[in-house]
PDB file of C-alpha atoms and ligand atoms in Angstrom:
ATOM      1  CA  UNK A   8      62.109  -2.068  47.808  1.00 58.00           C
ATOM      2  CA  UNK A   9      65.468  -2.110  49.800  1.00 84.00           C
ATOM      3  CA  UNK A  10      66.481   0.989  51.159  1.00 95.00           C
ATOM      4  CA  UNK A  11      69.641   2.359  49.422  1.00 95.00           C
ATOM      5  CA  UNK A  12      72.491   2.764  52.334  1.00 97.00           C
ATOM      6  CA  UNK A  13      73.990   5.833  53.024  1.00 98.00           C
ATOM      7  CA  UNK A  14      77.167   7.107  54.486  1.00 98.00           C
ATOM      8  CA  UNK A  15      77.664  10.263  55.250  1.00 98.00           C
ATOM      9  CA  UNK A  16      80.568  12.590  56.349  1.00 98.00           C
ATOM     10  CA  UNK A  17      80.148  15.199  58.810  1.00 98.00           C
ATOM     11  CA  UNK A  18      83.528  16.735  58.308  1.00 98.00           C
ATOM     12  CA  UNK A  19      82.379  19.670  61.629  1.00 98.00           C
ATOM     13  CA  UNK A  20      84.858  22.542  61.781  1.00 98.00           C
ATOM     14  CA  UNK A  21      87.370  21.175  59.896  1.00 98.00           C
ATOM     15  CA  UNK A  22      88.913  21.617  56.749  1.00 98.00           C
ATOM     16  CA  UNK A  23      89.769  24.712  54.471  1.00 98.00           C
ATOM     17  CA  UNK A  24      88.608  24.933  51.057  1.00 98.00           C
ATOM     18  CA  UNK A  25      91.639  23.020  49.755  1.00 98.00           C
ATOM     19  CA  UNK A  26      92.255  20.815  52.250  1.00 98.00           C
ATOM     20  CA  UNK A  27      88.589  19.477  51.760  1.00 98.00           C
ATOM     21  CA  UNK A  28      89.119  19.572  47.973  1.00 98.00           C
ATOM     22  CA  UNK A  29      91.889  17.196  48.574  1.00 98.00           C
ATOM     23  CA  UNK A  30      90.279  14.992  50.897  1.00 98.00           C
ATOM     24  CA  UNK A  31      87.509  14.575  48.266  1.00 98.00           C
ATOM     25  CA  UNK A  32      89.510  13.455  45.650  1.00 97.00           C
ATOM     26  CA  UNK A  33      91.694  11.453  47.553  1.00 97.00           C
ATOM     27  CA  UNK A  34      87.816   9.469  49.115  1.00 97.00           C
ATOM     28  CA  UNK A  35      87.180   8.783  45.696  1.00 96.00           C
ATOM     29  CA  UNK A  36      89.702   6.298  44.255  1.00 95.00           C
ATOM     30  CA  UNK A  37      88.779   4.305  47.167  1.00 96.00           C
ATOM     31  CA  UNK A  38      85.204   3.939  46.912  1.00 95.00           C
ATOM     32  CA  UNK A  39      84.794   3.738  43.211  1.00 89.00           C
ATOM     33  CA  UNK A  40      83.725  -0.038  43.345  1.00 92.00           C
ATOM     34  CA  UNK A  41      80.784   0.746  45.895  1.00 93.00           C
ATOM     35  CA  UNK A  42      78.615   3.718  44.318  1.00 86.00           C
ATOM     36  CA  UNK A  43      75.613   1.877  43.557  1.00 87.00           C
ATOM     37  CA  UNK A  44      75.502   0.272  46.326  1.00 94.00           C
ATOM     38  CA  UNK A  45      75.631   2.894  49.249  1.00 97.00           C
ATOM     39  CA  UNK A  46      74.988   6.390  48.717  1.00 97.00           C
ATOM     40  CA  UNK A  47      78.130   8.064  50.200  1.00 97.00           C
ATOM     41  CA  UNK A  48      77.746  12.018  51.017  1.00 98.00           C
ATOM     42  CA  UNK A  49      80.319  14.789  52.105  1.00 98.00           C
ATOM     43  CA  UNK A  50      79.776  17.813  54.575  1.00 98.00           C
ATOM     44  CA  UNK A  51      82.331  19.825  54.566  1.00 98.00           C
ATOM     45  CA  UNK A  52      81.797  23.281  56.311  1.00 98.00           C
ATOM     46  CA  UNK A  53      80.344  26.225  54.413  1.00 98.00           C
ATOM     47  CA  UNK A  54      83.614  28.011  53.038  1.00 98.00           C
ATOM     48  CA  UNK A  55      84.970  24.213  51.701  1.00 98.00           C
ATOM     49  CA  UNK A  56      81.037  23.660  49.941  1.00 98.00           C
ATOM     50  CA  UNK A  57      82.102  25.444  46.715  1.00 98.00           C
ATOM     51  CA  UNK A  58      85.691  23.697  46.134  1.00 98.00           C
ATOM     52  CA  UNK A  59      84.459  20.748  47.138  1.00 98.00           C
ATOM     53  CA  UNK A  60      81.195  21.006  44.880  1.00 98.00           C
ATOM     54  CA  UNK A  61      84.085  21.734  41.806  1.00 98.00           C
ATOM     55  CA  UNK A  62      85.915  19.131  42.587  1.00 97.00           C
ATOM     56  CA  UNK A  63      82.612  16.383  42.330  1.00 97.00           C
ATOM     57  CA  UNK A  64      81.340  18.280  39.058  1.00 95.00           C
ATOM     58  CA  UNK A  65      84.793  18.002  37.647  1.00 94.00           C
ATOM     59  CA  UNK A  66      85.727  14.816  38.215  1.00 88.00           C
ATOM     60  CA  UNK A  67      82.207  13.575  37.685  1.00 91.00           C
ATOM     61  CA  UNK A  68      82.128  11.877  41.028  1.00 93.00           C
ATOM     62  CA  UNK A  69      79.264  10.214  42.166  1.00 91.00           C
ATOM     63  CA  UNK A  70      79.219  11.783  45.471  1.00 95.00           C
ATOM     64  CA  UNK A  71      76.594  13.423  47.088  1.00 97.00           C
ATOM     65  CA  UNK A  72      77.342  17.118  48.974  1.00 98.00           C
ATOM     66  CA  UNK A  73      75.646  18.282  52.351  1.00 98.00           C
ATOM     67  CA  UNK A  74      75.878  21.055  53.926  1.00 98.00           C
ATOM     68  CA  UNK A  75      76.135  21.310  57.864  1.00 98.00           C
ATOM     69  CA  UNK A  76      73.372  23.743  58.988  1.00 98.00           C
ATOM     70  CA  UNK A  77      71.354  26.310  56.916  1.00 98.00           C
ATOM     71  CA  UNK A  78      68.775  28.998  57.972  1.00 98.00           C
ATOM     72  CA  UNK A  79      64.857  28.713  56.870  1.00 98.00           C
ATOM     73  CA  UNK A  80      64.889  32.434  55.039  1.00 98.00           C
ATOM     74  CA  UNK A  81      65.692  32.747  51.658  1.00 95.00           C
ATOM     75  CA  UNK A  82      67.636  36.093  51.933  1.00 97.00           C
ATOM     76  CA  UNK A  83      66.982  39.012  54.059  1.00 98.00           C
ATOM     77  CA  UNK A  84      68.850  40.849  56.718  1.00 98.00           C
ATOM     78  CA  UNK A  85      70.509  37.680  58.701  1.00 98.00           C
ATOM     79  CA  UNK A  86      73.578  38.485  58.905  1.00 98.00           C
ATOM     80  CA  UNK A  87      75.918  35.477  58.898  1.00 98.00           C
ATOM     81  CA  UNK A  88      73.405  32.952  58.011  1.00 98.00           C
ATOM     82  CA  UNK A  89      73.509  30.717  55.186  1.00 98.00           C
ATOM     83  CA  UNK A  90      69.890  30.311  52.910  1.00 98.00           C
ATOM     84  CA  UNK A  91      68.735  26.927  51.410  1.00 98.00           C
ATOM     85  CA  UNK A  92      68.929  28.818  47.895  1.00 98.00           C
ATOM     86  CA  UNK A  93      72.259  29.484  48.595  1.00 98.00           C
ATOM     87  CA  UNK A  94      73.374  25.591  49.020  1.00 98.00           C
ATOM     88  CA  UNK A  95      71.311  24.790  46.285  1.00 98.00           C
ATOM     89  CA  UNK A  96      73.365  27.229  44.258  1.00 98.00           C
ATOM     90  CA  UNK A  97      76.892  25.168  45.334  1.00 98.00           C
ATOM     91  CA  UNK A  98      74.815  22.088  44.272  1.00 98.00           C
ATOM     92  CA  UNK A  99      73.984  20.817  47.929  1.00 98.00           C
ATOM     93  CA  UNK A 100      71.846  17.900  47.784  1.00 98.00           C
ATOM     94  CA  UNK A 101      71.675  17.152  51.839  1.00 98.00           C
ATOM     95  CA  UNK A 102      71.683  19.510  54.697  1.00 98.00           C
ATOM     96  CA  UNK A 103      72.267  18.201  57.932  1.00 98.00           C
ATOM     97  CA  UNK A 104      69.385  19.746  60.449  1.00 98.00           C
ATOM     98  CA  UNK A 105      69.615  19.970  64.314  1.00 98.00           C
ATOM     99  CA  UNK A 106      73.227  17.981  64.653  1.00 98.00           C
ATOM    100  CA  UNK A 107      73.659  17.852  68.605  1.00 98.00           C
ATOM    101  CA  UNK A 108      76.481  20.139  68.930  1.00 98.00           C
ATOM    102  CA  UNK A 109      74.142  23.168  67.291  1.00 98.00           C
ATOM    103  CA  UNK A 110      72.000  22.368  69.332  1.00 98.00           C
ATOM    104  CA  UNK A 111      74.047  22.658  72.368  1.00 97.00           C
ATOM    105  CA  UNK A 112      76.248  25.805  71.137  1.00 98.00           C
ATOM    106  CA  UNK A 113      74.136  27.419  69.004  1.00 98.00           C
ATOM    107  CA  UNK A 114      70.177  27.618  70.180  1.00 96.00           C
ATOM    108  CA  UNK A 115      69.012  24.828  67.958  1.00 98.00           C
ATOM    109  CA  UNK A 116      65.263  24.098  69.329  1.00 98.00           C
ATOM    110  CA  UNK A 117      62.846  21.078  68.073  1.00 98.00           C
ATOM    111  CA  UNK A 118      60.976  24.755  66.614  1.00 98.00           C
ATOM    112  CA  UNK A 119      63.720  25.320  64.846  1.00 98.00           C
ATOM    113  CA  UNK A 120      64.380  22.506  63.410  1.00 98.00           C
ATOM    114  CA  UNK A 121      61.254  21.960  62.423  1.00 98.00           C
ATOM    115  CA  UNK A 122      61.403  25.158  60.221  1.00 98.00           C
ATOM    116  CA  UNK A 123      64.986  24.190  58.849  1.00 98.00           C
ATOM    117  CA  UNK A 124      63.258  20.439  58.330  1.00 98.00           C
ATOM    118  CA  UNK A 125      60.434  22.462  56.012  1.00 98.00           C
ATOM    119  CA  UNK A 126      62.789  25.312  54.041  1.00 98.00           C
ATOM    120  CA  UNK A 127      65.084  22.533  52.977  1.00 98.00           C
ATOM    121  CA  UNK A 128      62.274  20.407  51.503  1.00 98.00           C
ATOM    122  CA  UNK A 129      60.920  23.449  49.913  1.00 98.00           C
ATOM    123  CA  UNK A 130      64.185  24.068  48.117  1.00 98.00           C
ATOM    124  CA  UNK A 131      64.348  20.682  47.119  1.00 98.00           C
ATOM    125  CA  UNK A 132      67.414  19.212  49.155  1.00 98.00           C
ATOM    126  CA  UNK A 133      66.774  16.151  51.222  1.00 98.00           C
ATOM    127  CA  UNK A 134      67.292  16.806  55.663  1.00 98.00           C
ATOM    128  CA  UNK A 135      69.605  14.939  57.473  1.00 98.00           C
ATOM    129  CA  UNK A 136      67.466  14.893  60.969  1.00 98.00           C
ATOM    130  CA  UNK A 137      69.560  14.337  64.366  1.00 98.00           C
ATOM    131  CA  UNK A 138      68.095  13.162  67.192  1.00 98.00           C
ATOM    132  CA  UNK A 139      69.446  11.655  69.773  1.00 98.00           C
ATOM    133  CA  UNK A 140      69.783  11.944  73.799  1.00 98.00           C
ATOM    134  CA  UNK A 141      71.960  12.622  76.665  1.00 98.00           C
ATOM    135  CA  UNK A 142      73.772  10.061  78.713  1.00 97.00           C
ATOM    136  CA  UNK A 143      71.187  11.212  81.657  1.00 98.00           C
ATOM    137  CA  UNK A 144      68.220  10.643  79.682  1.00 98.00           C
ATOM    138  CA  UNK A 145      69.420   7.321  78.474  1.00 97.00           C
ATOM    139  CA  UNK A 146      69.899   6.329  82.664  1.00 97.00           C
ATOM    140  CA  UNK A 147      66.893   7.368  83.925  1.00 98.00           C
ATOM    141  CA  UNK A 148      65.274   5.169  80.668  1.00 97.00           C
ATOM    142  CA  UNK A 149      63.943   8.218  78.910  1.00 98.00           C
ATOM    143  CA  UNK A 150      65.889   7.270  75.460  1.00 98.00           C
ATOM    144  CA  UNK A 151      63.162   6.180  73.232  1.00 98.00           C
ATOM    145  CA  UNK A 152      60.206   8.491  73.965  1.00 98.00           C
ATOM    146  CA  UNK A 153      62.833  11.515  74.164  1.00 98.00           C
ATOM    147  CA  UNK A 154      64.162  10.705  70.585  1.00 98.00           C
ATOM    148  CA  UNK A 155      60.237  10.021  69.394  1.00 98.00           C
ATOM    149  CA  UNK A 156      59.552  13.484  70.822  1.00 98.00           C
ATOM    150  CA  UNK A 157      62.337  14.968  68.775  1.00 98.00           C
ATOM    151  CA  UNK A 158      61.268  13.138  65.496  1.00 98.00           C
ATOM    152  CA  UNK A 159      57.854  14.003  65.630  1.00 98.00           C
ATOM    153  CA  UNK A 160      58.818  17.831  66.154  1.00 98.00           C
ATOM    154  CA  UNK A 161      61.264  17.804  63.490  1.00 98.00           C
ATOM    155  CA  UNK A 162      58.520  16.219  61.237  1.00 98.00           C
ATOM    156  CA  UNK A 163      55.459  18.402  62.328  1.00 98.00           C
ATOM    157  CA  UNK A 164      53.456  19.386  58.919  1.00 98.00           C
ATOM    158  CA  UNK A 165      56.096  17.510  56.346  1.00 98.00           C
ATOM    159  CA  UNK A 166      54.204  16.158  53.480  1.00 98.00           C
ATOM    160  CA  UNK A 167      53.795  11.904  53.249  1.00 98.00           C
ATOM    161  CA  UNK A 168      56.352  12.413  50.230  1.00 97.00           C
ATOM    162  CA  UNK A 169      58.503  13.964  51.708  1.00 98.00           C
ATOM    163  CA  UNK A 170      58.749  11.966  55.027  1.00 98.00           C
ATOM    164  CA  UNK A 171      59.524   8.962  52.765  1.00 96.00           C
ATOM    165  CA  UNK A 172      62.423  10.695  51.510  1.00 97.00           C
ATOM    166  CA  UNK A 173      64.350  11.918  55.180  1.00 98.00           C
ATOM    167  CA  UNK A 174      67.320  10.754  56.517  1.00 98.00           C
ATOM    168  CA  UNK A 175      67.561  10.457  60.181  1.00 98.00           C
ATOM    169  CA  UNK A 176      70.815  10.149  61.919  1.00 98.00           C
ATOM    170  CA  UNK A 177      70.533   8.549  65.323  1.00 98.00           C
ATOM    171  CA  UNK A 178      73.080  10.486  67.346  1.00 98.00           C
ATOM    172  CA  UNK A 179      73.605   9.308  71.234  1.00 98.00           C
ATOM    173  CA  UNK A 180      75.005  12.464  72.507  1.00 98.00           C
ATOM    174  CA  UNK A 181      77.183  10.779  74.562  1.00 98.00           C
ATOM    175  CA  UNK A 182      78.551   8.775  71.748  1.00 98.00           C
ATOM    176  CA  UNK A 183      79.574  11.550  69.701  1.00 97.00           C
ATOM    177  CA  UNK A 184      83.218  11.578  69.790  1.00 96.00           C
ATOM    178  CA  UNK A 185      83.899   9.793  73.341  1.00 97.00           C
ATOM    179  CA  UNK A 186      84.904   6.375  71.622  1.00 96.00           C
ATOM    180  CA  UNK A 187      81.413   4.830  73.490  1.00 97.00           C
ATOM    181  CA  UNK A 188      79.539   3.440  71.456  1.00 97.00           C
ATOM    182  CA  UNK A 189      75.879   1.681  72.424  1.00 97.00           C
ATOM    183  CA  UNK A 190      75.443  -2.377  71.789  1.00 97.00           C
ATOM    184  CA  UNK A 191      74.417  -2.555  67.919  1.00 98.00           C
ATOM    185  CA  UNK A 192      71.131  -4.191  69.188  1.00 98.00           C
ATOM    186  CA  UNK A 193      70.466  -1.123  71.421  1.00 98.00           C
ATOM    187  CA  UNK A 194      71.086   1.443  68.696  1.00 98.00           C
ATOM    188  CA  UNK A 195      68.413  -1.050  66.854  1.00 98.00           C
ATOM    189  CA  UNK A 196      65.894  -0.532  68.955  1.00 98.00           C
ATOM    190  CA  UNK A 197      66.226   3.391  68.811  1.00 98.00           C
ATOM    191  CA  UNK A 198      66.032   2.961  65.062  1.00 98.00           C
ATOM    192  CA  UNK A 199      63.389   0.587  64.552  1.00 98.00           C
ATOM    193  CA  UNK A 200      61.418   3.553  67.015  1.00 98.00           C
ATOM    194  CA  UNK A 201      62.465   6.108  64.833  1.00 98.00           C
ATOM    195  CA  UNK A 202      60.915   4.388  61.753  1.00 98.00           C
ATOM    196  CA  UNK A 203      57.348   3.478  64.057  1.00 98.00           C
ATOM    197  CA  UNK A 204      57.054   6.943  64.623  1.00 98.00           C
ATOM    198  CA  UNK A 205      57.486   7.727  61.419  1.00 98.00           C
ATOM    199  CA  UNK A 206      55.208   4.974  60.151  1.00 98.00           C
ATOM    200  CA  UNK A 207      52.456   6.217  63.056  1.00 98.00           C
ATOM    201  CA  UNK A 208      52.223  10.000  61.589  1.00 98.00           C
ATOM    202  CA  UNK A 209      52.643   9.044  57.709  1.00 98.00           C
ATOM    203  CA  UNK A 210      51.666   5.916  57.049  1.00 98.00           C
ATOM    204  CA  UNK A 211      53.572   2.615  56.466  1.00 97.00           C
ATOM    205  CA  UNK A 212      54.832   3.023  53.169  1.00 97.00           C
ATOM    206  CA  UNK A 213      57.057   6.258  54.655  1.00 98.00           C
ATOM    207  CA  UNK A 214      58.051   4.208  57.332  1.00 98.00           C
ATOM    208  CA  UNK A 215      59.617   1.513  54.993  1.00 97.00           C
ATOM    209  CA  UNK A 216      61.136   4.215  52.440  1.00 98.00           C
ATOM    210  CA  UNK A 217      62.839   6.605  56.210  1.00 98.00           C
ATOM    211  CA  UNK A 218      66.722   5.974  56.431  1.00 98.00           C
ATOM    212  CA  UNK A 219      67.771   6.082  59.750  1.00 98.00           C
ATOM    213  CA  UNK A 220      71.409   5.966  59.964  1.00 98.00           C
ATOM    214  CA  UNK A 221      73.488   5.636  63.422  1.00 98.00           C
ATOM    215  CA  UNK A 222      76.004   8.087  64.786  1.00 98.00           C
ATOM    216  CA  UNK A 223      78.240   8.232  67.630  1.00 98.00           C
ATOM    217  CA  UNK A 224      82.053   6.949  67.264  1.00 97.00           C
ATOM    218  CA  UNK A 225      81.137   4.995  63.994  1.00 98.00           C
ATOM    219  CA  UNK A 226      84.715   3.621  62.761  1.00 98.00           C
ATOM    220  CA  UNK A 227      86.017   0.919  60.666  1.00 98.00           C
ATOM    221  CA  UNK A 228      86.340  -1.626  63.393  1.00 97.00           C
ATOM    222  CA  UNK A 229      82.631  -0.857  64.440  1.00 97.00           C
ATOM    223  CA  UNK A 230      80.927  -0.393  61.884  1.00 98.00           C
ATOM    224  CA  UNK A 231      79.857  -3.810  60.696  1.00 97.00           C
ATOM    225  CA  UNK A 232      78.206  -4.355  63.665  1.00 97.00           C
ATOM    226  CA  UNK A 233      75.886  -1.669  63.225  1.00 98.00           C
ATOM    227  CA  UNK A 234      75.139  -1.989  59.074  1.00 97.00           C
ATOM    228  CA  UNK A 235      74.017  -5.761  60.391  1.00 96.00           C
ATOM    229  CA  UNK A 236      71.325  -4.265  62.222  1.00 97.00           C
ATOM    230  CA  UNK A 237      67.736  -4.053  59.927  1.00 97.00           C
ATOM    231  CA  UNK A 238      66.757  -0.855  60.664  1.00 98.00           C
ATOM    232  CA  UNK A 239      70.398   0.761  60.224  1.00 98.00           C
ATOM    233  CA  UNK A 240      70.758   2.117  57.096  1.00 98.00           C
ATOM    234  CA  UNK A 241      73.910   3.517  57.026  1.00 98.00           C
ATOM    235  CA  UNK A 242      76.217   6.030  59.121  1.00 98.00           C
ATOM    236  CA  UNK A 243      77.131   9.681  59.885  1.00 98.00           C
ATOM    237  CA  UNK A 244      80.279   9.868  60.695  1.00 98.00           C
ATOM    238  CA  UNK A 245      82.083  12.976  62.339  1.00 98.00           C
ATOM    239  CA  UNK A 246      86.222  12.008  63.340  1.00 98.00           C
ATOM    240  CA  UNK A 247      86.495   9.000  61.070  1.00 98.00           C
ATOM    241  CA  UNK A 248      85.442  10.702  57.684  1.00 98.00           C
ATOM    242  CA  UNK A 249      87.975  13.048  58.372  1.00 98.00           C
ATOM    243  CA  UNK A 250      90.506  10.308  57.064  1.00 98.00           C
ATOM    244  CA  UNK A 251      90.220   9.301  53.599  1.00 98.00           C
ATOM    245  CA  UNK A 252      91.103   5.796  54.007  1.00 98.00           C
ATOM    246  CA  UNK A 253      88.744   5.185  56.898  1.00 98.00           C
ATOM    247  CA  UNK A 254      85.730   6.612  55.431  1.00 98.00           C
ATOM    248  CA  UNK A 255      86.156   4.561  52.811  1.00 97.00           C
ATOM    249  CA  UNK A 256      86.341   1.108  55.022  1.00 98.00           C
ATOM    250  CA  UNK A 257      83.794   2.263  56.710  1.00 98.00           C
ATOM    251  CA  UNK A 258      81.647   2.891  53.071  1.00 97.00           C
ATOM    252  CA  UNK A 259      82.486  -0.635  52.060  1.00 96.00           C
ATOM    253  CA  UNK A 260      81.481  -1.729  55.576  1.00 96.00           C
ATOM    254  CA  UNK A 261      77.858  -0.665  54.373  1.00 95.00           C
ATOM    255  CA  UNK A 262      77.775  -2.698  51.495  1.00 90.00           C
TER     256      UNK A 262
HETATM  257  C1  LIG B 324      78.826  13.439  64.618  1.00 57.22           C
HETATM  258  O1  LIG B 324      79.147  14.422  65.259  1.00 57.22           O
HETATM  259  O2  LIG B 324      77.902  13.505  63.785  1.00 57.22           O
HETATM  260  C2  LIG B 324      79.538  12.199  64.883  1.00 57.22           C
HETATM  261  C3  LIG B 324      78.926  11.088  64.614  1.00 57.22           C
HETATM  262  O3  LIG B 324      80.803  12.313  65.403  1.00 57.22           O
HETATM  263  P1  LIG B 324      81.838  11.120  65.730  1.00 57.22           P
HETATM  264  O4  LIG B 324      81.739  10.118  64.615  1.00 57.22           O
HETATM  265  O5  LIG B 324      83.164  11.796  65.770  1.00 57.22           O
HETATM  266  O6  LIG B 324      81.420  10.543  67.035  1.00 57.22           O
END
C-alpha cells in the first residue's frame, strides 16, 4: 500500500495564540483540494495548541495538530513541562520528538528521546522522530551510520505496530534554516537508510509502512525535487510554513 504523504509545519517559537489561529484558517482555503492526498499537520507552540485545536474542530478542518516537544511523565512535580495527556487533551495527534534545536538548547539525548518516543505511543499520538547530523559529521562521511545510530536509539523497545506507524523527519542540521539544502538524491540515500534500519529491527512490513520525511530549507521552489525521491514521503517544514501561501505550494508540491 502507498504510503500517505505528509507535510508538516513546525511553526518553532513563533506565533501567539491568535496569530496561529489566523494562520490556520487562512492554510486552509488553500489546501482544500489536496486532503486526501497528503496528510498536512500544524505545530504551533504550546500556548497557540488550544486556539489552534478550536479553530480545526470548528471549522471541521481536516488538519492534523502536533505539538513541538512534550515530557514522558504524566503529571507530577515538573515544573514547566508539558505531559502527553495534556496534548491529548488539546486534541494533539503528532508530537514532534528530539527536533535538532532541543537538542542543542535544551539537553535532548538519544535517552531521552527514546522515553519521549515511548510516552507518546502510550498516549496514543503518533512521534515525529528527528534525526539528522552536523555539517562535520557529514565531511568526515559519518552521515549515514550517525543518523542509523540515532534511529535505532529513538526506536529502542517500540512495538512492530507501532514502528510501522512513526514519522521520521530527516533533518541535516546544517540545512535547517541556512537556505543549503543537500542534492535530492543525497537526502535519498539518508532516507532509504532510515527505512533499512527500520526494516532490520522490525521487520519489512514496518519498513514499507515508516514515513520518512526531509527537512532542512524545504520551500516551494525545492520541494518537488525532494517529493520525487521514493523514499521521501513528505516534508517538515520550519520558515516556509510560517507563510500561509507557501505551505500550501509546498502541500500541493507533495501531491
Ligand atoms: C525545522 O527546523 O524543522 C526546519 C526544517 O526548518 P527550516 O525549514 O526553516 O529549515
Amino acid at each position: 500500500m502507498a504510503r500517505w504523504p505528509m507535510v508538516a509545519g513546525n511553526w518553532k517559537m513563533h506565533k501567539t495564540a491568535g496569530e496561529g489561529a489566523i494562520l490556520t484558517q487562512n492554510i486552509d482555503p488553500l489546501v482544500s483540494t489536496i486532503w486526501e492526498d497528503v496528510e498536512i499537520v500544524v505545530c504551533p507552540p504550546f500556548t497557540a495548541l488550544k486556539s489552534v485545536s478550536t479553530v480545526i474542530e470548528l471549522d471541521k478542518l481536516k488538519m492534523g495538530l502536533g505539538a513541538q516537544d512534550v515530557y514522558w511523565e504524566d503529571e507530577g512535580p515538573f515544573t514547566g513541562a508539558i505531559s502527553p495527556r495534556m496534548l491529548v487533551d488539546l486534541r494533539c495527534d503528532y508530537v514532534i520528538v528530539g527536533h535538532s534545536e532541543r537538542r542543542e538548547f535544551f539537553g535532548e539525548t538519544d535517552e531521552t528521546v527514546n522515553k519521549k518516543v515511548h510516552a507518546v505511543f502510550g498516549a496514543g499520538m503518533v512521534p515525529i522522530v528527528c534525526v539528522g547530523e552536523t555539517l562535520a559529521t557529514r565531511e568526515a562521511g559519518e552521515t549515514e551510520p550517525f543518523v542509523r545510530g540515532q534511529v535505532r536509539a529513538a526506536v529502542d523497545g517500540v512495538s512492530v505496530e507501532d514502528a510501522g506507524r512513526l514519522v521520521i523527519a530527516y533533518e541535516p542540521i546544517w540545512a535547517i534554516g541556512t537556505g543549503r539544502t543537500p542534492t535530492p538524491e543525497s537526502a535519498n540515500d539518508v532516507a532509504r537508510s532510515i527505512r533499512a534500519t527500520i526494516g532490520a529491527v522490525f521487520g519489512q512490513p514496518a519498513a514499507v509502512a515508516v514515513r520518512v520525511l526531509y527537512g532542512g530549507s524545504v520551500k516551494p521552489e525545492n520541494a518537488t525535487m525532494f517529493f520525487g525521491e521514493p523514499d521521501i514521503d513528505g516534508a517538515l517544514v520550519g520558515g516556509a510554513s510560517l507563510d500561509a501561501d507557501s505551505f500550501a505550494r509546498i502541500s500541493e508540491a507533495a501531491r
